[in-house]
Amino acid sequence: SSGINAEYGHDLAYLDSEDVILYEVTEEEFVFVRTRPGVDIFNTEVHPFLYNIEHSAAVELLTAPHDAVYRYLRGKPARDGGNIAYLHNPGRCGSTLVSAMMFKTKQCVVLAEPNSIMSLALMFNRRDSPISRKTTNYLDLVSATFLLTCPDPEKLYFIKPWPCHTLSLLPLLHQALPGIKELFMYRSIRPSVASLKKLFGYNFVELGDRTVSLLPVNYRNIWRKIRCGKGDEAYSFAVLSCIHAYILETQDRDDIKAYSYESLLEDKEAFTLGMLQDIGIGEEHLDNALSALEKNSQANSDMISQLESRSRVNDLSVSSEVMEWIVSMARDELGIKIDSECGKLLGFPNQ
């Protein structure tokens, strides 16, 4: 690998190369990689998750400190993120399928779980205090990360981030990039957890604890207080944390449209039309988007089938006792009123 430090006289002209992408963000620097020729890392039909191919296709490592990158971006025309759509999600809610649908339209660059966004969020999650709207000292870092991840102002970008762990970005995105289009996709907790059990099998308990351990500190602290169960509760808590963060952020905002997996099943055309409109894609691309619903066209179907075949979990159900625990925890620890709107998000009373 080759390191380039802009503080010592090197310019950042390499950032204008199409084969150079932002790979990671640290407390001190931005980390870029140059990808090998002939690899289309943005083809989600071949590479459904960007973080995998970003790593395997890298042939050169390039780094630059934050200040140098900020200077580079100030030399470019100002951007407010208006060409970026971002889908907040807790996972196992159909967000990967939506990525495939957007790719089928050929109207946007689809970034499914880019490592750059994940590394930024995890850096925030490791803080001793949670990120909030008052954490304005990170706005330049957030803006730079997203503009470097989506570098072409003439292209439309759709980002499907890694689930759960990126919820710390919710209070910052609209401040750092006022033009960004934010959406939220979710699924009722019981089928979400059942889907995770089917996918991960006997690793479910270990992965559930791992998932919670990477959440922002305020949610980790709650989990340490109430920790119980054998996996169902941990994943339920992670999903609920995402929903809770969304509820908090939208108390005084109405610009983050929420979509449910259940609404996709109920009316595929209405769901897809709404999603296309919110992202900025014309309805004439509806049929192409809907073609991704055919099972054989789903880019990650083979991988998921292999994982599920290895899981061999007999009981995929989530018990009524666990669901009662979720409601009690939501009310007593998160202060969520189990009213009709929140009940809809949680999957009550129609679970």
Short mmCIF file of C-alpha atoms in Angstrom, two decimals:
data_model
loop_
_atom_site.label_atom_id
_atom_site.label_comp_id
_atom_site.label_asym_id
_atom_site.label_seq_id
_atom_site.Cartn_x
_atom_site.Cartn_y
_atom_site.Cartn_z
CA SER A 1 0.00 0.00 0.00
CA SER A 2 0.99 3.60 -0.47
CA GLY A 3 0.17 6.36 1.99
CA ILE A 4 -0.24 9.96 0.86
CA ASN A 5 -0.24 12.71 3.48
CA ALA A 6 -1.60 16.00 2.15
CA GLU A 7 0.01 17.97 4.99
CA TYR A 8 3.45 17.41 3.46
CA GLY A 9 2.97 19.03 0.09
CA HIS A 10 0.94 16.37 -1.66
CA ASP A 11 -2.27 17.54 -3.26
CA LEU A 12 -5.44 15.48 -3.28
CA ALA A 13 -5.90 15.31 -7.03
CA TYR A 14 -6.19 11.53 -6.78
CA LEU A 15 -9.62 12.04 -5.22
CA ASP A 16 -10.91 13.07 -8.63
CA SER A 17 -10.11 9.59 -9.98
CA GLU A 18 -13.09 7.32 -10.49
CA ASP A 19 -11.18 4.34 -9.14
CA VAL A 20 -10.52 5.99 -5.76
CA ILE A 21 -13.21 5.70 -3.10
CA LEU A 22 -13.52 6.66 0.55
CA TYR A 23 -13.09 3.49 2.59
CA GLU A 24 -12.91 4.55 6.24
CA VAL A 25 -13.06 7.53 8.58
CA THR A 26 -10.96 7.72 11.74
CA GLU A 27 -10.51 10.36 14.44
CA GLU A 28 -7.50 11.77 12.56
CA GLU A 29 -7.83 10.99 8.87
CA PHE A 30 -9.80 9.84 5.87
CA VAL A 31 -8.73 6.54 4.38
CA PHE A 32 -9.19 5.95 0.65
CA VAL A 33 -8.55 2.93 -1.53
CA ARG A 34 -7.83 2.63 -5.20
CA THR A 35 -9.70 -0.31 -6.72
CA ARG A 36 -8.33 -2.64 -9.33
CA PRO A 37 -9.26 -2.00 -12.97
CA GLY A 38 -12.26 -3.72 -14.47
CA VAL A 39 -14.21 -4.19 -11.21
CA ASP A 40 -17.58 -2.44 -11.06
CA ILE A 41 -17.93 -2.26 -7.29
CA PHE A 42 -21.31 -0.50 -7.60
CA ASN A 43 -23.02 -3.37 -9.43
CA THR A 44 -25.24 -4.66 -6.63
CA GLU A 45 -26.34 -7.64 -8.69
CA VAL A 46 -22.75 -8.91 -8.53
CA HIS A 47 -21.67 -7.25 -5.27
CA PRO A 48 -24.76 -6.85 -3.06
CA PHE A 49 -22.83 -5.40 -0.10
CA LEU A 50 -20.31 -2.69 -0.86
CA TYR A 51 -18.08 -3.22 2.18
CA ASN A 52 -17.10 -6.68 0.91
CA ILE A 53 -15.97 -5.64 -2.56
CA GLU A 54 -14.39 -2.38 -1.32
CA HIS A 55 -11.96 -4.47 0.67
CA SER A 56 -11.30 -7.28 -1.79
CA ALA A 57 -10.88 -4.99 -4.82
CA ALA A 58 -8.48 -2.56 -3.12
CA VAL A 59 -4.98 -2.34 -4.58
CA GLU A 60 -3.68 0.88 -2.99
CA LEU A 61 -4.24 2.67 0.31
CA LEU A 62 -4.30 6.48 0.44
CA THR A 63 -4.74 8.65 3.53
CA ALA A 64 -5.24 12.33 4.25
CA PRO A 65 -5.89 14.26 7.49
CA HIS A 66 -9.27 15.86 8.08
CA ASP A 67 -8.11 19.45 7.57
CA ALA A 68 -6.54 18.69 4.21
CA VAL A 69 -9.73 17.05 2.99
CA TYR A 70 -11.84 19.95 4.21
CA ARG A 71 -9.63 22.32 2.20
CA TYR A 72 -10.02 20.11 -0.86
CA LEU A 73 -13.81 20.14 -0.54
CA ARG A 74 -13.91 23.92 -0.05
CA GLY A 75 -12.28 24.20 -3.46
CA LYS A 76 -15.26 22.42 -5.02
CA PRO A 77 -18.72 23.88 -5.72
CA ALA A 78 -20.84 23.89 -2.57
CA ARG A 79 -23.21 20.91 -2.15
CA ASP A 80 -26.03 20.36 0.32
CA GLY A 81 -26.54 16.63 -0.27
CA GLY A 82 -29.54 17.12 -2.52
CA ASN A 83 -28.40 14.26 -4.77
CA ILE A 84 -28.21 11.77 -1.86
CA ALA A 85 -31.02 9.57 -0.51
CA TYR A 86 -30.36 7.73 2.75
CA LEU A 87 -32.43 4.83 4.07
CA HIS A 88 -32.23 4.47 7.87
CA ASN A 89 -33.13 0.90 8.86
CA PRO A 90 -32.82 -1.64 11.71
CA GLY A 91 -32.13 -4.60 9.39
CA ARG A 92 -34.20 -7.57 8.14
CA CYS A 93 -36.87 -5.14 7.01
CA GLY A 94 -36.53 -5.32 3.21
CA SER A 95 -33.89 -2.58 2.89
CA THR A 96 -31.56 -4.80 0.83
CA LEU A 97 -34.45 -5.60 -1.47
CA VAL A 98 -35.12 -1.87 -1.88
CA SER A 99 -31.45 -1.43 -2.84
CA ALA A 100 -31.93 -4.04 -5.56
CA MET A 101 -35.08 -2.25 -6.73
CA MET A 102 -33.28 1.08 -7.00
CA PHE A 103 -30.40 -0.56 -8.89
CA LYS A 104 -32.85 -2.01 -11.40
CA THR A 105 -34.00 1.49 -12.35
CA LYS A 106 -30.45 2.42 -13.50
CA GLN A 107 -31.20 5.95 -12.31
CA CYS A 108 -28.91 6.09 -9.29
CA VAL A 109 -25.68 4.78 -7.84
CA VAL A 110 -26.62 2.29 -5.13
CA LEU A 111 -24.31 2.12 -2.12
CA ALA A 112 -25.43 -0.85 -0.02
CA GLU A 113 -23.64 -0.78 3.34
CA PRO A 114 -20.56 1.29 2.49
CA ASN A 115 -17.77 0.93 5.03
CA SER A 116 -17.17 4.69 5.12
CA ILE A 117 -20.59 5.40 6.65
CA MET A 118 -20.31 2.47 9.04
CA SER A 119 -16.89 3.59 10.30
CA LEU A 120 -18.17 7.13 10.88
CA ALA A 121 -21.15 5.90 12.90
CA LEU A 122 -19.09 3.45 14.96
CA MET A 123 -16.67 6.24 15.80
CA PHE A 124 -19.61 8.19 17.21
CA ASN A 125 -20.99 5.13 18.99
CA ARG A 126 -17.71 4.67 20.88
CA ARG A 127 -18.04 8.09 22.49
CA ASP A 128 -18.71 8.28 26.22
CA SER A 129 -21.71 10.52 25.57
CA PRO A 130 -24.39 10.05 22.91
CA ILE A 131 -24.56 12.07 19.72
CA SER A 132 -27.34 14.65 19.63
CA ARG A 133 -28.31 17.71 17.64
CA LYS A 134 -26.04 19.68 19.96
CA THR A 135 -22.97 17.75 18.77
CA THR A 136 -22.29 20.34 16.09
CA ASN A 137 -18.50 19.95 16.18
CA TYR A 138 -18.88 16.85 13.99
CA LEU A 139 -20.96 18.41 11.22
CA ASP A 140 -17.97 19.07 8.95
CA LEU A 141 -16.86 15.47 9.37
CA VAL A 142 -20.33 14.13 8.56
CA SER A 143 -20.67 16.38 5.52
CA ALA A 144 -17.23 15.49 4.19
CA THR A 145 -17.80 11.75 4.69
CA PHE A 146 -21.02 11.77 2.71
CA LEU A 147 -19.76 14.06 -0.06
CA LEU A 148 -16.66 11.92 -0.51
CA THR A 149 -18.73 8.73 -0.47
CA CYS A 150 -21.01 10.31 -3.11
CA PRO A 151 -18.49 12.40 -5.06
CA ASP A 152 -20.24 13.12 -8.37
CA PRO A 153 -22.68 16.05 -8.06
CA GLU A 154 -24.30 15.05 -11.36
CA LYS A 155 -25.34 11.60 -10.14
CA LEU A 156 -28.12 10.51 -7.81
CA TYR A 157 -26.98 8.29 -4.93
CA PHE A 158 -28.99 5.87 -2.82
CA ILE A 159 -27.35 4.73 0.42
CA LYS A 160 -28.57 1.71 2.35
CA PRO A 161 -26.39 1.76 5.49
CA TRP A 162 -25.41 -1.07 7.77
CA PRO A 163 -28.42 -1.61 10.07
CA CYS A 164 -28.76 -0.65 13.75
CA HIS A 165 -25.31 0.79 14.28
CA THR A 166 -25.74 3.90 12.13
CA LEU A 167 -28.63 5.35 14.15
CA SER A 168 -26.23 7.90 15.73
CA LEU A 169 -26.29 9.73 12.38
CA LEU A 170 -30.01 10.52 12.67
CA PRO A 171 -29.65 13.84 14.56
CA LEU A 172 -26.73 15.06 12.42
CA LEU A 173 -27.49 14.38 8.77
CA HIS A 174 -30.03 17.13 8.14
CA GLN A 175 -27.79 19.66 9.89
CA ALA A 176 -24.66 18.69 7.97
CA LEU A 177 -26.45 18.26 4.63
CA PRO A 178 -29.77 20.17 4.57
CA GLY A 179 -30.68 18.81 1.13
CA ILE A 180 -30.27 15.10 1.87
CA LYS A 181 -33.36 12.93 1.43
CA GLU A 182 -33.84 10.76 4.52
CA LEU A 183 -36.12 7.76 4.68
CA PHE A 184 -36.77 5.16 7.36
CA MET A 185 -37.71 1.54 6.73
CA TYR A 186 -38.78 -0.88 9.43
CA ARG A 187 -40.56 -4.11 10.13
CA SER A 188 -42.51 -5.30 13.16
CA ILE A 189 -40.21 -6.67 15.83
CA ARG A 190 -41.48 -10.23 16.00
CA PRO A 191 -40.91 -11.12 12.30
CA SER A 192 -37.66 -9.13 12.31
CA VAL A 193 -36.22 -11.24 15.10
CA ALA A 194 -37.58 -14.47 13.59
CA SER A 195 -35.85 -13.56 10.31
CA LEU A 196 -32.56 -12.96 12.11
CA LYS A 197 -32.82 -16.30 13.89
CA LYS A 198 -33.39 -18.01 10.56
CA LEU A 199 -30.39 -16.24 9.03
CA PHE A 200 -27.84 -16.65 11.80
CA GLY A 201 -28.95 -19.84 13.48
CA TYR A 202 -26.87 -21.07 16.40
CA ASN A 203 -24.75 -17.90 16.32
CA PHE A 204 -27.86 -15.92 17.16
CA VAL A 205 -27.15 -15.35 20.87
CA GLU A 206 -23.53 -14.32 20.35
CA LEU A 207 -24.40 -12.02 17.44
CA GLY A 208 -27.27 -10.48 19.39
CA ASP A 209 -24.92 -9.43 22.19
CA ARG A 210 -22.38 -8.23 19.62
CA THR A 211 -25.02 -6.13 17.89
CA VAL A 212 -26.03 -4.38 21.12
CA SER A 213 -22.38 -3.83 22.11
CA LEU A 214 -21.91 -1.61 19.03
CA LEU A 215 -24.92 0.64 19.69
CA PRO A 216 -24.51 4.22 20.97
CA VAL A 217 -23.58 4.48 24.64
CA ASN A 218 -27.03 5.52 25.86
CA TYR A 219 -28.56 2.32 24.50
CA ARG A 220 -25.66 0.18 25.71
CA ASN A 221 -26.16 1.56 29.20
CA ILE A 222 -29.85 0.63 29.14
CA TRP A 223 -29.01 -2.86 27.94
CA ARG A 224 -26.50 -3.38 30.75
CA LYS A 225 -29.27 -2.55 33.18
CA ILE A 226 -31.93 -4.83 31.73
CA ARG A 227 -29.86 -7.52 29.95
CA CYS A 228 -31.65 -10.85 29.85
CA GLY A 229 -32.65 -13.70 27.59
CA LYS A 230 -30.93 -15.83 24.99
CA GLY A 231 -30.82 -13.70 21.87
CA ASP A 232 -34.43 -12.76 21.19
CA GLU A 233 -34.29 -9.92 23.70
CA ALA A 234 -30.96 -8.57 22.43
CA TYR A 235 -32.08 -8.33 18.81
CA SER A 236 -35.48 -7.03 19.87
CA PHE A 237 -33.72 -4.33 21.86
CA ALA A 238 -31.47 -3.41 18.90
CA VAL A 239 -34.46 -3.09 16.58
CA LEU A 240 -36.39 -1.11 19.17
CA SER A 241 -33.40 1.21 19.67
CA CYS A 242 -33.55 2.16 15.99
CA ILE A 243 -37.28 2.76 16.16
CA HIS A 244 -36.86 4.78 19.34
CA ALA A 245 -34.15 6.95 17.74
CA TYR A 246 -36.46 7.57 14.77
CA ILE A 247 -39.36 8.51 17.06
CA LEU A 248 -37.17 10.96 18.98
CA GLU A 249 -35.78 12.58 15.85
CA THR A 250 -39.18 13.04 14.22
CA GLN A 251 -40.92 14.61 17.19
CA ASP A 252 -40.42 18.00 15.53
CA ARG A 253 -39.67 16.87 11.97
CA ASP A 254 -41.94 15.62 9.23
CA ASP A 255 -39.34 15.22 6.47
CA ILE A 256 -38.27 11.61 7.14
CA LYS A 257 -40.78 9.38 5.38
CA ALA A 258 -41.31 5.99 7.04
CA TYR A 259 -41.92 2.81 5.06
CA SER A 260 -42.76 -0.59 6.49
CA TYR A 261 -42.03 -4.02 5.11
CA GLU A 262 -45.67 -4.84 5.75
CA SER A 263 -46.78 -1.99 3.47
CA LEU A 264 -44.54 -3.42 0.73
CA LEU A 265 -46.29 -6.76 1.03
CA GLU A 266 -49.71 -5.11 1.08
CA ASP A 267 -49.31 -2.97 -2.04
CA LYS A 268 -46.05 -3.35 -3.94
CA GLU A 269 -46.84 -0.71 -6.55
CA ALA A 270 -47.90 1.97 -4.07
CA PHE A 271 -44.86 1.28 -1.88
CA THR A 272 -42.46 1.44 -4.82
CA LEU A 273 -44.02 4.55 -6.35
CA GLY A 274 -43.71 6.36 -3.03
CA MET A 275 -40.12 5.28 -2.61
CA LEU A 276 -39.20 6.34 -6.15
CA GLN A 277 -40.82 9.72 -5.67
CA ASP A 278 -39.05 10.38 -2.37
CA ILE A 279 -35.68 9.38 -3.79
CA GLY A 280 -36.17 11.46 -6.93
CA ILE A 281 -36.72 8.80 -9.60
CA GLY A 282 -39.56 9.08 -12.13
CA GLU A 283 -42.55 6.75 -12.03
CA GLU A 284 -41.75 5.58 -15.56
CA HIS A 285 -39.11 3.36 -13.92
CA LEU A 286 -41.68 1.53 -11.78
CA ASP A 287 -41.67 -1.70 -13.78
CA ASN A 288 -37.89 -1.94 -13.68
CA ALA A 289 -37.92 -1.46 -9.92
CA LEU A 290 -40.63 -4.07 -9.44
CA SER A 291 -38.64 -6.59 -11.45
CA ALA A 292 -36.28 -6.88 -8.44
CA LEU A 293 -39.11 -8.56 -6.54
CA GLU A 294 -38.60 -11.67 -8.62
CA LYS A 295 -36.64 -13.99 -6.35
CA ASN A 296 -34.04 -14.93 -8.93
CA SER A 297 -33.11 -11.27 -9.37
CA GLN A 298 -32.28 -10.61 -5.72
CA ALA A 299 -28.53 -10.17 -5.53
CA ASN A 300 -28.11 -11.59 -2.06
CA SER A 301 -30.55 -14.50 -2.39
CA ASP A 302 -27.85 -17.16 -2.89
CA MET A 303 -25.79 -15.95 0.04
CA ILE A 304 -28.81 -15.78 2.33
CA SER A 305 -30.00 -19.21 1.23
CA GLN A 306 -26.60 -20.66 2.11
CA LEU A 307 -26.62 -19.03 5.52
CA GLU A 308 -30.14 -20.16 6.25
CA SER A 309 -29.39 -23.74 5.19
CA ARG A 310 -26.58 -23.86 7.75
CA SER A 311 -28.59 -22.40 10.60
CA ARG A 312 -30.84 -25.40 11.40
CA VAL A 313 -32.85 -23.54 14.01
CA ASN A 314 -36.02 -25.40 14.84
CA ASP A 315 -37.86 -22.70 16.77
CA LEU A 316 -38.12 -19.41 14.88
CA SER A 317 -40.94 -18.05 17.00
CA VAL A 318 -40.67 -15.08 19.35
CA SER A 319 -42.65 -15.80 22.48
CA SER A 320 -45.45 -13.74 23.92
CA GLU A 321 -43.33 -13.36 27.06
CA VAL A 322 -40.57 -11.69 25.03
CA MET A 323 -43.09 -9.38 23.38
CA GLU A 324 -44.50 -8.42 26.79
CA TRP A 325 -40.95 -7.71 27.95
CA ILE A 326 -40.42 -5.46 24.92
CA VAL A 327 -43.51 -3.39 25.68
CA SER A 328 -42.54 -3.07 29.34
CA MET A 329 -38.97 -2.10 28.49
CA ALA A 330 -40.09 0.42 25.85
CA ARG A 331 -42.41 2.07 28.35
CA ASP A 332 -40.27 1.95 31.50
CA GLU A 333 -36.72 2.37 30.12
CA LEU A 334 -37.15 4.36 26.92
CA GLY A 335 -40.18 6.37 27.98
CA ILE A 336 -42.14 5.43 24.87
CA LYS A 337 -45.87 5.75 25.23
CA ILE A 338 -47.45 2.71 23.68
CA ASP A 339 -49.98 4.73 21.73
CA SER A 340 -51.41 3.82 18.36
CA GLU A 341 -48.52 5.21 16.27
CA CYS A 342 -45.81 3.61 18.34
CA GLY A 343 -47.83 0.42 18.56
CA LYS A 344 -47.87 0.34 14.77
CA LEU A 345 -44.08 0.62 14.64
CA LEU A 346 -43.65 -2.05 17.30
CA GLY A 347 -46.11 -4.38 15.71
CA PHE A 348 -48.84 -4.11 18.34
CA PRO A 349 -51.62 -4.96 18.80
CA ASN A 350 -51.78 -6.93 15.55
CA GLN A 351 -48.74 -9.13 16.14
#
